[in-house]
Amino acid sequence: MELKLNKPICFFDLETTGIDIGKDRIVEISIFKVFPNGNKESKTWLVNPTIPIPPQTTAVHGITDEKVANEPAFSELAPQVYNMIKDSDLGGFNSDRFDIPLLAEELLRAGVDFDMKNKVSVDVQTIFHKMEERTLSAALKFYCGKSLENAHSAEADTMATYEILKAQLDRYPELENDMKSLSEFTTRKKIADFAGMIAFDKDNEEIFTFGKHKGAKVDKVLESEPGYFSWIQNADFPLYTKKVLTAIKLRKLNTK
């Protein structure tokens, strides 16, 4: 089954120095772009993370410091990456919880004002876990009858993700072949930022999900304790979380 698209969708995968969204860096990124007319394009970049790659991480994806020593830093690649994804929805495997948040951090760090306002995301892992509870390799075997060669290479994982989503649409007639519907199906909880530190309550208002103000409405906290905003902005929080918090603060000021 081919995807029914109203706009392009970019499937992508990151290999990184680790799993800390705020501190770790990209060492490889692969993007596979599918257009509504069926055209496709792909691009893979090795990236110099500018920080050491831990041996235990290299053991997973095989990328060493030496391999990326002469590759461009992400700040150099950011305009190309953004130009490829800026008009597209995003798809990936565990992308809502890891790849999109980390990519957003890298783009914002490079001065690219990235957000998801006009995009939806489809996390193929969530469809798989809701339906079958397996891993990427098992998903490819289960849905497509194929073995995943070169697992933990960004390009192989990206292509596997694309093939799995198409096979999932064939297997589950209750899944609608529409990116907005799939995005809603793959959303675990409604959050305002990628890190899940600001979520929406039953009234669709932003609340903090951590710390002493856990469960409290963000605008109320910013009003009663202005210093909390400054503390978050100056502390080691994800850049996208800070961006969302700033937008809430500005929105509140503009409604006064």
PDB file of N, CA and C in Angstrom, residues 122-203:
ATOM      1  N   VAL A 122       4.533  10.890  12.606  1.00  0.00           N
ATOM      2  CA  VAL A 122       4.036   9.519  12.661  1.00  0.00           C
ATOM      3  C   VAL A 122       5.144   8.645  13.225  1.00  0.00           C
ATOM      4  N   ASP A 123       4.923   8.109  14.414  1.00  0.00           N
ATOM      5  CA  ASP A 123       5.918   7.243  15.043  1.00  0.00           C
ATOM      6  C   ASP A 123       5.545   5.795  14.752  1.00  0.00           C
ATOM      7  N   VAL A 124       6.280   5.181  13.841  1.00  0.00           N
ATOM      8  CA  VAL A 124       5.992   3.814  13.400  1.00  0.00           C
ATOM      9  C   VAL A 124       6.178   2.826  14.550  1.00  0.00           C
ATOM     10  N   GLN A 125       7.084   3.135  15.478  1.00  0.00           N
ATOM     11  CA  GLN A 125       7.280   2.248  16.626  1.00  0.00           C
ATOM     12  C   GLN A 125       6.007   2.157  17.468  1.00  0.00           C
ATOM     13  N   THR A 126       5.308   3.270  17.616  1.00  0.00           N
ATOM     14  CA  THR A 126       4.099   3.261  18.439  1.00  0.00           C
ATOM     15  C   THR A 126       3.016   2.397  17.809  1.00  0.00           C
ATOM     16  N   ILE A 127       2.855   2.493  16.479  1.00  0.00           N
ATOM     17  CA  ILE A 127       1.908   1.610  15.802  1.00  0.00           C
ATOM     18  C   ILE A 127       2.290   0.160  16.071  1.00  0.00           C
ATOM     19  N   PHE A 128       3.569  -0.128  15.909  1.00  0.00           N
ATOM     20  CA  PHE A 128       4.053  -1.495  16.118  1.00  0.00           C
ATOM     21  C   PHE A 128       3.823  -1.956  17.548  1.00  0.00           C
ATOM     22  N   HIS A 129       4.161  -1.113  18.524  1.00  0.00           N
ATOM     23  CA  HIS A 129       4.010  -1.512  19.925  1.00  0.00           C
ATOM     24  C   HIS A 129       2.544  -1.654  20.311  1.00  0.00           C
ATOM     25  N   LYS A 130       1.690  -0.807  19.758  1.00  0.00           N
ATOM     26  CA  LYS A 130       0.273  -0.938  20.076  1.00  0.00           C
ATOM     27  C   LYS A 130      -0.312  -2.206  19.474  1.00  0.00           C
ATOM     28  N   MET A 131       0.240  -2.626  18.347  1.00  0.00           N
ATOM     29  CA  MET A 131      -0.304  -3.777  17.638  1.00  0.00           C
ATOM     30  C   MET A 131       0.431  -5.080  17.968  1.00  0.00           C
ATOM     31  N   GLU A 132       1.735  -5.024  18.127  1.00  0.00           N
ATOM     32  CA  GLU A 132       2.498  -6.275  18.219  1.00  0.00           C
ATOM     33  C   GLU A 132       3.533  -6.346  19.345  1.00  0.00           C
ATOM     34  N   GLU A 133       3.993  -5.213  19.879  1.00  0.00           N
ATOM     35  CA  GLU A 133       5.020  -5.207  20.925  1.00  0.00           C
ATOM     36  C   GLU A 133       6.305  -5.905  20.489  1.00  0.00           C
ATOM     37  N   ARG A 134       7.082  -5.264  19.618  1.00  0.00           N
ATOM     38  CA  ARG A 134       8.343  -5.831  19.145  1.00  0.00           C
ATOM     39  C   ARG A 134       9.387  -4.732  18.928  1.00  0.00           C
ATOM     40  N   THR A 135      10.555  -5.098  18.368  1.00  0.00           N
ATOM     41  CA  THR A 135      11.625  -4.167  18.039  1.00  0.00           C
ATOM     42  C   THR A 135      11.625  -3.883  16.541  1.00  0.00           C
ATOM     43  N   LEU A 136      12.507  -2.982  16.093  1.00  0.00           N
ATOM     44  CA  LEU A 136      12.569  -2.649  14.671  1.00  0.00           C
ATOM     45  C   LEU A 136      12.913  -3.867  13.822  1.00  0.00           C
ATOM     46  N   SER A 137      13.913  -4.630  14.219  1.00  0.00           N
ATOM     47  CA  SER A 137      14.302  -5.818  13.441  1.00  0.00           C
ATOM     48  C   SER A 137      13.158  -6.820  13.372  1.00  0.00           C
ATOM     49  N   ALA A 138      12.493  -7.035  14.534  1.00  0.00           N
ATOM     50  CA  ALA A 138      11.367  -7.966  14.554  1.00  0.00           C
ATOM     51  C   ALA A 138      10.193  -7.417  13.748  1.00  0.00           C
ATOM     52  N   ALA A 139      10.037  -6.094  13.751  1.00  0.00           N
ATOM     53  CA  ALA A 139       8.951  -5.485  12.978  1.00  0.00           C
ATOM     54  C   ALA A 139       9.143  -5.732  11.493  1.00  0.00           C
ATOM     55  N   LEU A 140      10.372  -5.556  11.019  1.00  0.00           N
ATOM     56  CA  LEU A 140      10.636  -5.776   9.598  1.00  0.00           C
ATOM     57  C   LEU A 140      10.412  -7.238   9.235  1.00  0.00           C
ATOM     58  N   LYS A 141      10.816  -8.138  10.109  1.00  0.00           N
ATOM     59  CA  LYS A 141      10.606  -9.567   9.868  1.00  0.00           C
ATOM     60  C   LYS A 141       9.117  -9.894   9.903  1.00  0.00           C
ATOM     61  N   PHE A 142       8.410  -9.346  10.890  1.00  0.00           N
ATOM     62  CA  PHE A 142       6.994  -9.660  11.081  1.00  0.00           C
ATOM     63  C   PHE A 142       6.144  -9.117   9.936  1.00  0.00           C
ATOM     64  N   TYR A 143       6.336  -7.851   9.589  1.00  0.00           N
ATOM     65  CA  TYR A 143       5.479  -7.206   8.605  1.00  0.00           C
ATOM     66  C   TYR A 143       5.915  -7.446   7.163  1.00  0.00           C
ATOM     67  N   CYS A 144       7.222  -7.514   6.945  1.00  0.00           N
ATOM     68  CA  CYS A 144       7.733  -7.554   5.573  1.00  0.00           C
ATOM     69  C   CYS A 144       8.427  -8.864   5.213  1.00  0.00           C
ATOM     70  N   GLY A 145       8.631  -9.737   6.221  1.00  0.00           N
ATOM     71  CA  GLY A 145       9.315 -10.997   5.949  1.00  0.00           C
ATOM     72  C   GLY A 145      10.765 -10.821   5.556  1.00  0.00           C
ATOM     73  N   LYS A 146      11.385  -9.718   6.014  1.00  0.00           N
ATOM     74  CA  LYS A 146      12.771  -9.423   5.663  1.00  0.00           C
ATOM     75  C   LYS A 146      13.632  -9.360   6.917  1.00  0.00           C
ATOM     76  N   SER A 147      14.925  -9.651   6.746  1.00  0.00           N
ATOM     77  CA  SER A 147      15.880  -9.476   7.832  1.00  0.00           C
ATOM     78  C   SER A 147      16.507  -8.097   7.706  1.00  0.00           C
ATOM     79  N   LEU A 148      16.715  -7.443   8.835  1.00  0.00           N
ATOM     80  CA  LEU A 148      17.295  -6.102   8.821  1.00  0.00           C
ATOM     81  C   LEU A 148      18.814  -6.208   8.763  1.00  0.00           C
ATOM     82  N   GLU A 149      19.356  -5.940   7.585  1.00  0.00           N
ATOM     83  CA  GLU A 149      20.808  -5.927   7.422  1.00  0.00           C
ATOM     84  C   GLU A 149      21.340  -4.557   7.830  1.00  0.00           C
ATOM     85  N   ASN A 150      22.519  -4.548   8.433  1.00  0.00           N
ATOM     86  CA  ASN A 150      23.158  -3.286   8.856  1.00  0.00           C
ATOM     87  C   ASN A 150      22.289  -2.510   9.846  1.00  0.00           C
ATOM     88  N   ALA A 151      21.703  -3.226  10.812  1.00  0.00           N
ATOM     89  CA  ALA A 151      20.922  -2.548  11.843  1.00  0.00           C
ATOM     90  C   ALA A 151      21.801  -1.516  12.545  1.00  0.00           C
ATOM     91  N   HIS A 152      21.191  -0.445  12.961  1.00  0.00           N
ATOM     92  CA  HIS A 152      21.868   0.684  13.610  1.00  0.00           C
ATOM     93  C   HIS A 152      22.754   1.452  12.645  1.00  0.00           C
ATOM     94  N   SER A 153      22.524   1.266  11.353  1.00  0.00           N
ATOM     95  CA  SER A 153      23.012   2.243  10.380  1.00  0.00           C
ATOM     96  C   SER A 153      21.797   3.089  10.068  1.00  0.00           C
ATOM     97  N   ALA A 154      21.972   4.408  10.070  1.00  0.00           N
ATOM     98  CA  ALA A 154      20.820   5.309   9.923  1.00  0.00           C
ATOM     99  C   ALA A 154      20.048   5.033   8.644  1.00  0.00           C
ATOM    100  N   GLU A 155      20.759   4.769   7.540  1.00  0.00           N
ATOM    101  CA  GLU A 155      20.080   4.563   6.264  1.00  0.00           C
ATOM    102  C   GLU A 155      19.255   3.283   6.281  1.00  0.00           C
ATOM    103  N   ALA A 156      19.835   2.191   6.802  1.00  0.00           N
ATOM    104  CA  ALA A 156      19.107   0.919   6.842  1.00  0.00           C
ATOM    105  C   ALA A 156      17.878   1.031   7.735  1.00  0.00           C
ATOM    106  N   ASP A 157      18.026   1.681   8.892  1.00  0.00           N
ATOM    107  CA  ASP A 157      16.907   1.823   9.817  1.00  0.00           C
ATOM    108  C   ASP A 157      15.808   2.706   9.216  1.00  0.00           C
ATOM    109  N   THR A 158      16.221   3.754   8.494  1.00  0.00           N
ATOM    110  CA  THR A 158      15.245   4.651   7.868  1.00  0.00           C
ATOM    111  C   THR A 158      14.423   3.921   6.814  1.00  0.00           C
ATOM    112  N   MET A 159      15.084   3.178   5.941  1.00  0.00           N
ATOM    113  CA  MET A 159      14.380   2.462   4.882  1.00  0.00           C
ATOM    114  C   MET A 159      13.476   1.376   5.473  1.00  0.00           C
ATOM    115  N   ALA A 160      13.949   0.721   6.537  1.00  0.00           N
ATOM    116  CA  ALA A 160      13.131  -0.303   7.182  1.00  0.00           C
ATOM    117  C   ALA A 160      11.854   0.311   7.756  1.00  0.00           C
ATOM    118  N   THR A 161      11.986   1.505   8.357  1.00  0.00           N
ATOM    119  CA  THR A 161      10.840   2.193   8.934  1.00  0.00           C
ATOM    120  C   THR A 161       9.790   2.502   7.870  1.00  0.00           C
ATOM    121  N   TYR A 162      10.239   2.989   6.727  1.00  0.00           N
ATOM    122  CA  TYR A 162       9.329   3.307   5.615  1.00  0.00           C
ATOM    123  C   TYR A 162       8.600   2.047   5.138  1.00  0.00           C
ATOM    124  N   GLU A 163       9.334   0.940   4.961  1.00  0.00           N
ATOM    125  CA  GLU A 163       8.726  -0.304   4.497  1.00  0.00           C
ATOM    126  C   GLU A 163       7.726  -0.844   5.512  1.00  0.00           C
ATOM    127  N   ILE A 164       8.050  -0.709   6.808  1.00  0.00           N
ATOM    128  CA  ILE A 164       7.163  -1.216   7.853  1.00  0.00           C
ATOM    129  C   ILE A 164       5.844  -0.458   7.869  1.00  0.00           C
ATOM    130  N   LEU A 165       5.901   0.874   7.759  1.00  0.00           N
ATOM    131  CA  LEU A 165       4.660   1.649   7.788  1.00  0.00           C
ATOM    132  C   LEU A 165       3.734   1.245   6.647  1.00  0.00           C
ATOM    133  N   LYS A 166       4.270   1.067   5.455  1.00  0.00           N
ATOM    134  CA  LYS A 166       3.426   0.658   4.327  1.00  0.00           C
ATOM    135  C   LYS A 166       2.800  -0.710   4.593  1.00  0.00           C
ATOM    136  N   ALA A 167       3.598  -1.628   5.162  1.00  0.00           N
ATOM    137  CA  ALA A 167       3.073  -2.961   5.455  1.00  0.00           C
ATOM    138  C   ALA A 167       2.036  -2.914   6.577  1.00  0.00           C
ATOM    139  N   GLN A 168       2.221  -2.008   7.556  1.00  0.00           N
ATOM    140  CA  GLN A 168       1.239  -1.861   8.632  1.00  0.00           C
ATOM    141  C   GLN A 168      -0.107  -1.407   8.075  1.00  0.00           C
ATOM    142  N   LEU A 169      -0.081  -0.507   7.103  1.00  0.00           N
ATOM    143  CA  LEU A 169      -1.328  -0.038   6.488  1.00  0.00           C
ATOM    144  C   LEU A 169      -2.030  -1.167   5.736  1.00  0.00           C
ATOM    145  N   ASP A 170      -1.243  -2.069   5.142  1.00  0.00           N
ATOM    146  CA  ASP A 170      -1.825  -3.232   4.476  1.00  0.00           C
ATOM    147  C   ASP A 170      -2.449  -4.194   5.478  1.00  0.00           C
ATOM    148  N   ARG A 171      -1.781  -4.366   6.612  1.00  0.00           N
ATOM    149  CA  ARG A 171      -2.204  -5.376   7.588  1.00  0.00           C
ATOM    150  C   ARG A 171      -3.397  -4.924   8.426  1.00  0.00           C
ATOM    151  N   TYR A 172      -3.453  -3.634   8.774  1.00  0.00           N
ATOM    152  CA  TYR A 172      -4.474  -3.169   9.702  1.00  0.00           C
ATOM    153  C   TYR A 172      -5.466  -2.233   8.979  1.00  0.00           C
ATOM    154  N   PRO A 173      -6.580  -2.748   8.534  1.00  0.00           N
ATOM    155  CA  PRO A 173      -7.547  -1.911   7.815  1.00  0.00           C
ATOM    156  C   PRO A 173      -8.113  -0.795   8.679  1.00  0.00           C
ATOM    157  N   GLU A 174      -8.030  -0.953  10.010  1.00  0.00           N
ATOM    158  CA  GLU A 174      -8.556   0.104  10.885  1.00  0.00           C
ATOM    159  C   GLU A 174      -7.651   1.331  10.927  1.00  0.00           C
ATOM    160  N   LEU A 175      -6.417   1.185  10.428  1.00  0.00           N
ATOM    161  CA  LEU A 175      -5.527   2.343  10.336  1.00  0.00           C
ATOM    162  C   LEU A 175      -5.874   3.130   9.079  1.00  0.00           C
ATOM    163  N   GLU A 176      -6.094   4.425   9.241  1.00  0.00           N
ATOM    164  CA  GLU A 176      -6.417   5.274   8.099  1.00  0.00           C
ATOM    165  C   GLU A 176      -5.138   5.730   7.417  1.00  0.00           C
ATOM    166  N   ASN A 177      -5.105   5.638   6.098  1.00  0.00           N
ATOM    167  CA  ASN A 177      -3.915   6.037   5.331  1.00  0.00           C
ATOM    168  C   ASN A 177      -3.909   7.556   5.180  1.00  0.00           C
ATOM    169  N   ASP A 178      -3.651   8.219   6.281  1.00  0.00           N
ATOM    170  CA  ASP A 178      -3.663   9.672   6.331  1.00  0.00           C
ATOM    171  C   ASP A 178      -2.697  10.079   7.434  1.00  0.00           C
ATOM    172  N   MET A 179      -1.793  11.013   7.152  1.00  0.00           N
ATOM    173  CA  MET A 179      -0.730  11.325   8.094  1.00  0.00           C
ATOM    174  C   MET A 179      -1.243  11.942   9.386  1.00  0.00           C
ATOM    175  N   LYS A 180      -2.287  12.760   9.313  1.00  0.00           N
ATOM    176  CA  LYS A 180      -2.834  13.355  10.537  1.00  0.00           C
ATOM    177  C   LYS A 180      -3.444  12.278  11.424  1.00  0.00           C
ATOM    178  N   SER A 181      -4.181  11.352  10.821  1.00  0.00           N
ATOM    179  CA  SER A 181      -4.786  10.266  11.579  1.00  0.00           C
ATOM    180  C   SER A 181      -3.717   9.366  12.200  1.00  0.00           C
ATOM    181  N   LEU A 182      -2.683   9.044  11.409  1.00  0.00           N
ATOM    182  CA  LEU A 182      -1.602   8.210  11.927  1.00  0.00           C
ATOM    183  C   LEU A 182      -0.842   8.922  13.035  1.00  0.00           C
ATOM    184  N   SER A 183      -0.677  10.224  12.898  1.00  0.00           N
ATOM    185  CA  SER A 183      -0.002  10.994  13.943  1.00  0.00           C
ATOM    186  C   SER A 183      -0.779  10.926  15.248  1.00  0.00           C
ATOM    187  N   GLU A 184      -2.107  11.084  15.152  1.00  0.00           N
ATOM    188  CA  GLU A 184      -2.946  11.002  16.348  1.00  0.00           C
ATOM    189  C   GLU A 184      -2.882   9.615  16.971  1.00  0.00           C
ATOM    190  N   PHE A 185      -2.834   8.580  16.127  1.00  0.00           N
ATOM    191  CA  PHE A 185      -2.761   7.202  16.628  1.00  0.00           C
ATOM    192  C   PHE A 185      -1.436   6.949  17.351  1.00  0.00           C
ATOM    193  N   THR A 186      -0.348   7.571  16.865  1.00  0.00           N
ATOM    194  CA  THR A 186       0.969   7.301  17.435  1.00  0.00           C
ATOM    195  C   THR A 186       1.345   8.242  18.568  1.00  0.00           C
ATOM    196  N   THR A 187       0.475   9.205  18.885  1.00  0.00           N
ATOM    197  CA  THR A 187       0.762  10.111  19.987  1.00  0.00           C
ATOM    198  C   THR A 187       0.408   9.438  21.304  1.00  0.00           C
ATOM    199  N   ARG A 188       1.396   9.300  22.184  1.00  0.00           N
ATOM    200  CA  ARG A 188       1.176   8.632  23.474  1.00  0.00           C
ATOM    201  C   ARG A 188       0.442   9.543  24.453  1.00  0.00           C
ATOM    202  N   LYS A 189       0.865  10.787  24.521  1.00  0.00           N
ATOM    203  CA  LYS A 189       0.168  11.768  25.342  1.00  0.00           C
ATOM    204  C   LYS A 189       0.359  13.126  24.701  1.00  0.00           C
ATOM    205  N   LYS A 190      -0.538  14.032  24.995  1.00  0.00           N
ATOM    206  CA  LYS A 190      -0.473  15.341  24.359  1.00  0.00           C
ATOM    207  C   LYS A 190       0.490  16.233  25.132  1.00  0.00           C
ATOM    208  N   ILE A 191       1.598  16.558  24.498  1.00  0.00           N
ATOM    209  CA  ILE A 191       2.605  17.383  25.149  1.00  0.00           C
ATOM    210  C   ILE A 191       2.851  18.638  24.324  1.00  0.00           C
ATOM    211  N   ALA A 192       3.320  19.680  25.001  1.00  0.00           N
ATOM    212  CA  ALA A 192       3.591  20.947  24.329  1.00  0.00           C
ATOM    213  C   ALA A 192       5.019  21.020  23.822  1.00  0.00           C
ATOM    214  N   ASP A 193       5.929  20.334  24.523  1.00  0.00           N
ATOM    215  CA  ASP A 193       7.335  20.312  24.116  1.00  0.00           C
ATOM    216  C   ASP A 193       7.738  18.875  23.852  1.00  0.00           C
ATOM    217  N   PHE A 194       8.858  18.657  23.193  1.00  0.00           N
ATOM    218  CA  PHE A 194       9.271  17.306  22.846  1.00  0.00           C
ATOM    219  C   PHE A 194       9.680  16.483  24.066  1.00  0.00           C
ATOM    220  N   ALA A 195      10.243  17.134  25.070  1.00  0.00           N
ATOM    221  CA  ALA A 195      10.762  16.414  26.231  1.00  0.00           C
ATOM    222  C   ALA A 195       9.659  15.991  27.187  1.00  0.00           C
ATOM    223  N   GLY A 196       8.431  16.469  26.991  1.00  0.00           N
ATOM    224  CA  GLY A 196       7.323  16.089  27.858  1.00  0.00           C
ATOM    225  C   GLY A 196       7.319  16.809  29.189  1.00  0.00           C
ATOM    226  N   MET A 197       8.056  17.902  29.302  1.00  0.00           N
ATOM    227  CA  MET A 197       8.091  18.659  30.553  1.00  0.00           C
ATOM    228  C   MET A 197       6.905  19.609  30.678  1.00  0.00           C
ATOM    229  N   ILE A 198       6.288  19.916  29.526  1.00  0.00           N
ATOM    230  CA  ILE A 198       5.070  20.726  29.509  1.00  0.00           C
ATOM    231  C   ILE A 198       4.023  19.963  28.713  1.00  0.00           C
ATOM    232  N   ALA A 199       2.930  19.614  29.363  1.00  0.00           N
ATOM    233  CA  ALA A 199       1.870  18.832  28.717  1.00  0.00           C
ATOM    234  C   ALA A 199       0.567  19.628  28.733  1.00  0.00           C
ATOM    235  N   PHE A 200      -0.483  19.027  28.177  1.00  0.00           N
ATOM    236  CA  PHE A 200      -1.797  19.646  28.193  1.00  0.00           C
ATOM    237  C   PHE A 200      -2.711  18.869  29.138  1.00  0.00           C
ATOM    238  N   ASP A 201      -3.506  19.587  29.922  1.00  0.00           N
ATOM    239  CA  ASP A 201      -4.443  18.930  30.828  1.00  0.00           C
ATOM    240  C   ASP A 201      -5.776  18.694  30.112  1.00  0.00           C
ATOM    241  N   LYS A 202      -6.772  18.260  30.849  1.00  0.00           N
ATOM    242  CA  LYS A 202      -8.075  17.926  30.255  1.00  0.00           C
ATOM    243  C   LYS A 202      -8.767  19.140  29.657  1.00  0.00           C
ATOM    244  N   ASP A 203      -8.358  20.337  30.090  1.00  0.00           N
ATOM    245  CA  ASP A 203      -8.922  21.573  29.547  1.00  0.00           C
ATOM    246  C   ASP A 203      -8.080  22.126  28.401  1.00  0.00           C
TER     247      ASP A 203
END
